[in-house]
Amino acid sequence: MSSAASIPFVKMNGLGNEILVVDLRTSAKVFNPDEVSAIASDRSSRFDQMMVIHAARTKGSEAFVRIYNADGSEAGACGNGMRCVGWWLAQALGRSTLYLETKAGVLATTVRGVGSITVDMGEPKFDWPDIPLAEEFRDTRAIELQIGPIDDPILHSPSVVNVGNPHAVFWVDDVMAYDLERFGPMLENHPVFPERANISLAHVTAVDAITLRTWERGTGMTRACGSAACAAAVSAARKKLTRRRVTVTLPGGPIDIEWTDNNRILMTGPVEFEYEGVIDAARLSKVAV
C-alpha cells in the first residue's frame, strides 16, 4: 500500500481532545478499522478521533467528514473534531462559513478565528429508540441504570440522549469523586446500549455552568468531548437544572453550549494546531486487506 506514503495529516486538538485531520477529498481511499487502529497506535499520529475529509456528497456542502475513534469504530459526531476540520478547511478554502456533512447530517460551521469556532451540532434525540436503548424508557431524563448495590448505588439514574452519538449523563456533586476509568468501560458496554454509549459525570455548579468528565465510546478517558458537553447541556436544561445556554468546563477547559429555541445545539470553542506529518505506509501495509 505504497500510496499511503503520500497521505499527510494535520495533528490538532480541541481543549486537549487529540484530533488527526486527514484530507482525502481527491482520493477514493477509505480506511478500514484495522488501518485506523494502526494509525492511532503510532506515536507520531496517535489520536482520540481521526477526522477524514472526503469529497462532498450533498449539494451545498463543502465536504463529507468520516469520524473514527481510536479503536477503529466510526462515530456519528465529534464536536471538537468538527471545530478542527472547520478551522483547517476555512484556511484552505478562504471562507468562514462551511457546511460539513457527517453521518449525523450536515453541520454548519462558523470560523471567527482559532479561538472561536461555532458548530451547529443539530437536534438532540430523546426518544429511547433513537438513542438507541435496548428497552423502552418513556422518560429519558432519568433511566433505571446503576452501578453498585441496589440499596446504595454508586451511580444511578442517568439522563440519556443522542447528539450524533449515544450519551448517558450521571448527575453528581463531585466529578472527581468517582473512578470513571473503572466504571466507564462497564457502562459503555452495558446491554441497555446496543451501540455502546459515551459515559459522563456532570456537576451543575450554577444555572449557567456545568463541570464534566467523560469516558468516550471507543476511545476511553478524554480531556474533552464536545458531543458530551452538548449532551450534558441539553439534559440539564431538560431537567430544569440550568438555563439553555451554559459554559461546560471539561478537564481541557471551558466550552460554550447553547440549546436554541428552534431545537439546535450550538457549540463554540477553540482549537489548537500542533504539527503536520505523514501516515506510516509500512504500518498500514501490514494490516491492509
Coordinates of C-alpha atoms in Angstrom, one line a residue:
M1 CA 0.0 0.0 0.0
S2 CA 2.7 2.4 -1.0
S3 CA 0.2 5.2 -1.8
A4 CA -0.3 5.6 1.9
A5 CA 3.1 7.3 2.0
S6 CA 1.6 10.3 0.2
I7 CA -1.2 10.8 2.8
P8 CA -0.4 13.7 5.0
F9 CA -2.2 14.6 8.3
V10 CA -2.5 17.6 10.5
K11 CA -2.4 17.0 14.3
M12 CA -4.7 19.3 16.2
N13 CA -6.6 19.4 19.5
G14 CA -9.8 20.8 20.8
L15 CA -9.3 21.5 24.5
G16 CA -6.9 18.6 24.7
N17 CA -9.1 16.2 22.7
E18 CA -6.5 14.8 20.3
I19 CA -7.6 15.1 16.7
L20 CA -6.0 13.9 13.5
V21 CA -7.2 15.6 10.3
V22 CA -6.7 13.7 7.0
D23 CA -7.7 15.3 3.7
L24 CA -8.8 12.7 1.1
R25 CA -11.0 14.9 -1.0
T26 CA -9.1 13.9 -4.1
S27 CA -8.8 10.3 -3.3
A28 CA -11.2 7.3 -3.3
K29 CA -9.3 5.8 -0.3
V30 CA -11.5 4.7 2.7
F31 CA -9.7 3.5 5.8
N32 CA -10.7 0.1 7.3
P33 CA -10.9 -0.3 11.1
D34 CA -7.6 -2.1 11.4
E35 CA -5.8 0.6 9.5
V36 CA -7.4 3.2 11.8
S37 CA -6.2 1.3 14.8
A38 CA -2.7 1.1 13.4
I39 CA -2.6 4.8 12.7
A40 CA -3.8 5.5 16.3
S41 CA -1.2 3.2 17.8
D42 CA 1.7 5.1 16.0
R43 CA 3.2 7.6 18.4
S44 CA 3.5 10.3 15.7
S45 CA -0.1 10.0 14.6
R46 CA -2.0 8.9 17.8
F47 CA -5.4 10.4 18.3
D48 CA -8.7 10.3 20.2
Q49 CA -10.6 10.9 17.0
M50 CA -9.5 10.9 13.3
M51 CA -11.4 13.2 11.0
V52 CA -11.1 12.1 7.4
I53 CA -12.3 14.7 4.9
H54 CA -13.8 13.2 1.7
A55 CA -15.3 14.9 -1.4
A56 CA -18.8 16.4 -0.8
R57 CA -21.7 14.1 -1.3
T58 CA -24.5 16.6 -0.8
K59 CA -25.2 19.7 -2.8
G60 CA -24.3 22.8 -0.9
S61 CA -21.8 21.2 1.4
E62 CA -18.0 21.6 1.2
A63 CA -17.1 18.0 2.3
F64 CA -18.2 14.7 3.8
V65 CA -16.4 14.0 7.1
R66 CA -15.9 10.4 8.3
I67 CA -15.2 10.2 12.0
Y68 CA -13.2 7.4 13.6
N69 CA -12.5 6.5 17.2
A70 CA -9.0 5.2 18.2
D71 CA -10.3 1.6 18.3
G72 CA -11.3 1.8 14.6
S73 CA -15.0 2.2 15.1
E74 CA -16.9 5.1 13.4
A75 CA -18.6 7.8 15.3
G76 CA -21.6 9.9 14.2
A77 CA -20.3 13.1 15.8
C78 CA -17.2 14.7 17.3
G79 CA -17.7 18.4 18.3
N80 CA -14.0 19.1 19.0
G81 CA -13.0 17.4 15.8
M82 CA -15.6 19.3 13.7
R83 CA -14.1 22.6 15.0
C84 CA -10.7 21.4 13.9
V85 CA -11.9 20.4 10.5
G86 CA -13.8 23.7 10.2
W87 CA -10.7 25.8 11.0
W88 CA -8.5 23.8 8.7
L89 CA -10.9 23.9 5.7
A90 CA -11.6 27.6 6.4
Q91 CA -7.9 28.3 5.8
A92 CA -7.7 26.0 2.8
L93 CA -10.9 27.4 1.1
G94 CA -10.7 31.0 2.3
R95 CA -14.1 31.2 3.8
S96 CA -15.5 31.5 7.3
T97 CA -18.8 29.6 7.0
L98 CA -18.8 26.0 5.9
Y99 CA -21.4 23.2 5.6
L100 CA -19.8 19.8 6.5
E101 CA -21.7 16.5 6.2
T102 CA -21.3 13.7 8.7
K103 CA -23.2 10.5 9.5
A104 CA -25.3 12.7 11.8
G105 CA -26.2 15.2 9.0
V106 CA -25.0 18.4 7.5
L107 CA -23.4 20.7 10.2
A108 CA -23.0 24.4 9.7
T109 CA -19.6 25.7 11.0
T110 CA -18.6 29.3 11.5
V111 CA -14.9 30.2 12.0
R112 CA -14.1 33.5 13.6
G113 CA -10.6 32.5 14.5
V114 CA -8.6 29.8 16.1
G115 CA -10.1 30.7 19.5
S116 CA -13.8 30.8 18.4
I117 CA -15.4 28.3 16.1
T118 CA -19.1 27.5 16.3
V119 CA -20.6 24.2 15.1
D120 CA -24.3 23.6 14.8
M121 CA -24.4 20.1 16.2
G122 CA -28.0 19.5 15.1
E123 CA -31.0 18.5 17.1
P124 CA -30.9 16.2 20.2
K125 CA -32.8 13.0 20.1
F126 CA -34.5 12.0 23.4
D127 CA -36.8 9.1 22.4
W128 CA -35.5 5.8 23.5
P129 CA -35.4 4.1 20.0
D130 CA -33.4 7.0 18.6
I131 CA -30.7 6.9 21.3
P132 CA -30.9 3.9 20.9
L133 CA -31.8 1.9 24.1
A134 CA -32.4 -1.8 24.2
E135 CA -35.7 -1.4 26.1
E136 CA -38.4 1.2 26.4
F137 CA -38.0 4.1 28.7
R138 CA -40.7 6.7 28.4
D139 CA -38.8 9.4 30.3
T140 CA -35.2 9.5 29.3
R141 CA -34.4 12.4 31.7
A142 CA -33.6 9.6 34.1
I143 CA -33.5 5.9 33.3
E144 CA -33.1 2.9 35.6
L145 CA -29.4 2.1 35.4
Q146 CA -27.0 1.9 38.3
I147 CA -23.6 0.8 39.4
G148 CA -23.2 -0.7 42.9
P149 CA -25.6 -2.1 45.5
I150 CA -29.4 -1.7 44.8
D151 CA -30.0 0.0 48.1
D152 CA -26.9 2.2 47.9
P153 CA -25.8 2.6 44.3
I154 CA -22.5 4.4 43.5
L155 CA -24.0 5.9 40.3
H156 CA -27.6 5.8 39.2
S157 CA -30.5 7.3 37.1
P158 CA -28.6 8.9 34.2
S159 CA -30.1 11.1 31.6
V160 CA -29.7 9.7 28.1
V161 CA -29.7 11.4 24.7
N162 CA -28.3 11.1 21.2
V163 CA -26.3 14.0 20.0
G164 CA -24.8 12.2 16.9
N165 CA -23.6 9.6 19.4
P166 CA -25.4 7.9 22.3
H167 CA -24.7 9.6 25.7
A168 CA -25.5 8.8 29.3
V169 CA -25.0 11.6 31.8
F170 CA -24.8 10.8 35.6
W171 CA -25.5 13.8 37.9
V172 CA -23.0 14.0 40.8
D173 CA -21.8 16.5 43.3
D174 CA -18.1 16.0 42.5
V175 CA -17.0 14.6 39.1
M176 CA -13.6 13.7 40.6
A177 CA -15.0 11.5 43.4
Y178 CA -15.7 8.5 41.1
D179 CA -13.4 6.1 39.4
L180 CA -14.7 6.8 35.9
E181 CA -11.8 4.9 34.3
R182 CA -13.1 1.8 36.1
F183 CA -16.8 2.4 35.7
G184 CA -16.7 3.8 32.2
P185 CA -16.0 0.6 30.2
M186 CA -18.7 -1.3 32.1
L187 CA -21.3 1.4 31.4
E188 CA -20.2 2.0 27.8
N189 CA -20.8 -1.7 27.1
H190 CA -23.9 -2.1 29.2
P191 CA -26.6 -4.2 27.5
V192 CA -29.1 -1.3 27.6
F193 CA -26.9 0.5 25.0
P194 CA -26.9 -1.7 21.8
E195 CA -24.5 0.7 20.1
R196 CA -22.5 1.4 23.3
A197 CA -22.5 4.9 24.8
N198 CA -20.4 7.8 26.0
I199 CA -20.5 8.0 29.8
S200 CA -20.2 11.3 31.6
L201 CA -20.2 12.6 35.1
A202 CA -21.8 16.0 35.4
H203 CA -21.9 18.5 38.2
V204 CA -24.2 21.5 37.9
T205 CA -22.4 24.4 39.6
A206 CA -24.7 27.2 38.6
V207 CA -27.7 27.9 36.4
D208 CA -25.3 28.6 33.5
A209 CA -22.4 26.3 34.4
I210 CA -21.6 22.5 34.4
T211 CA -18.4 20.6 35.2
L212 CA -17.9 17.4 33.2
R213 CA -15.7 14.4 32.8
T214 CA -16.3 11.8 30.1
W215 CA -15.4 8.2 29.2
E216 CA -15.7 8.3 25.5
R217 CA -17.0 5.3 23.5
G218 CA -14.2 3.7 21.5
T219 CA -11.5 6.0 23.0
G220 CA -11.6 5.9 26.8
M221 CA -10.9 8.8 29.1
T222 CA -10.6 12.1 27.3
R223 CA -9.7 15.7 28.2
A224 CA -12.6 17.0 26.2
C225 CA -15.7 15.6 24.4
G226 CA -17.7 18.1 22.5
S227 CA -20.8 16.0 22.0
A228 CA -20.7 15.0 25.7
A229 CA -20.8 18.7 26.6
C230 CA -23.8 19.1 24.3
A231 CA -25.5 16.1 25.8
A232 CA -24.9 17.4 29.4
A233 CA -26.2 20.9 28.5
V234 CA -29.4 19.8 26.9
S235 CA -30.1 17.2 29.6
A236 CA -29.5 19.7 32.4
A237 CA -31.8 22.2 30.7
R238 CA -34.4 19.5 30.2
K239 CA -34.3 18.6 33.9
K240 CA -34.7 22.4 34.7
L241 CA -31.2 22.4 36.4
T242 CA -29.8 25.1 34.1
R243 CA -30.7 27.6 31.5
R244 CA -30.5 26.8 27.8
R245 CA -27.1 28.5 27.5
V246 CA -24.2 27.2 29.6
T247 CA -20.5 27.0 30.0
V248 CA -19.4 23.4 30.3
T249 CA -15.9 23.0 31.9
L250 CA -14.1 19.9 30.8
P251 CA -10.6 18.8 32.0
G252 CA -9.2 20.5 29.0
G253 CA -11.0 23.8 29.5
P254 CA -14.4 25.5 29.0
I255 CA -16.7 25.3 26.1
D256 CA -20.0 27.2 25.4
I257 CA -23.2 25.4 24.6
E258 CA -26.5 26.9 23.6
W259 CA -29.7 24.9 23.0
T260 CA -31.6 27.3 20.9
D261 CA -35.4 27.8 20.9
N262 CA -35.6 26.1 17.5
N263 CA -34.0 22.9 19.0
R264 CA -30.5 23.3 17.6
I265 CA -27.3 22.8 19.6
L266 CA -24.6 25.4 19.0
M267 CA -21.2 24.6 20.4
T268 CA -18.5 27.3 20.5
G269 CA -14.9 26.8 21.5
P270 CA -11.2 26.9 20.4
V271 CA -8.8 24.6 18.5
E272 CA -5.0 24.4 18.5
F273 CA -2.7 23.4 15.7
E274 CA 0.1 21.1 16.8
Y275 CA 2.1 19.8 13.8
E276 CA 1.9 18.1 10.4
G277 CA 3.0 14.6 9.5
V278 CA 2.7 11.7 7.1
I279 CA 0.9 8.4 7.7
D280 CA 3.3 5.5 8.0
A281 CA 2.9 3.4 4.8
A282 CA 4.7 0.4 6.2
R283 CA 2.5 0.2 9.3
L284 CA -0.6 0.3 7.1
S285 CA 0.7 -2.3 4.7
K286 CA 0.8 -4.9 7.5
V287 CA -2.9 -4.5 8.1
A288 CA -4.2 -3.9 4.6
V289 CA -6.8 -6.3 3.3

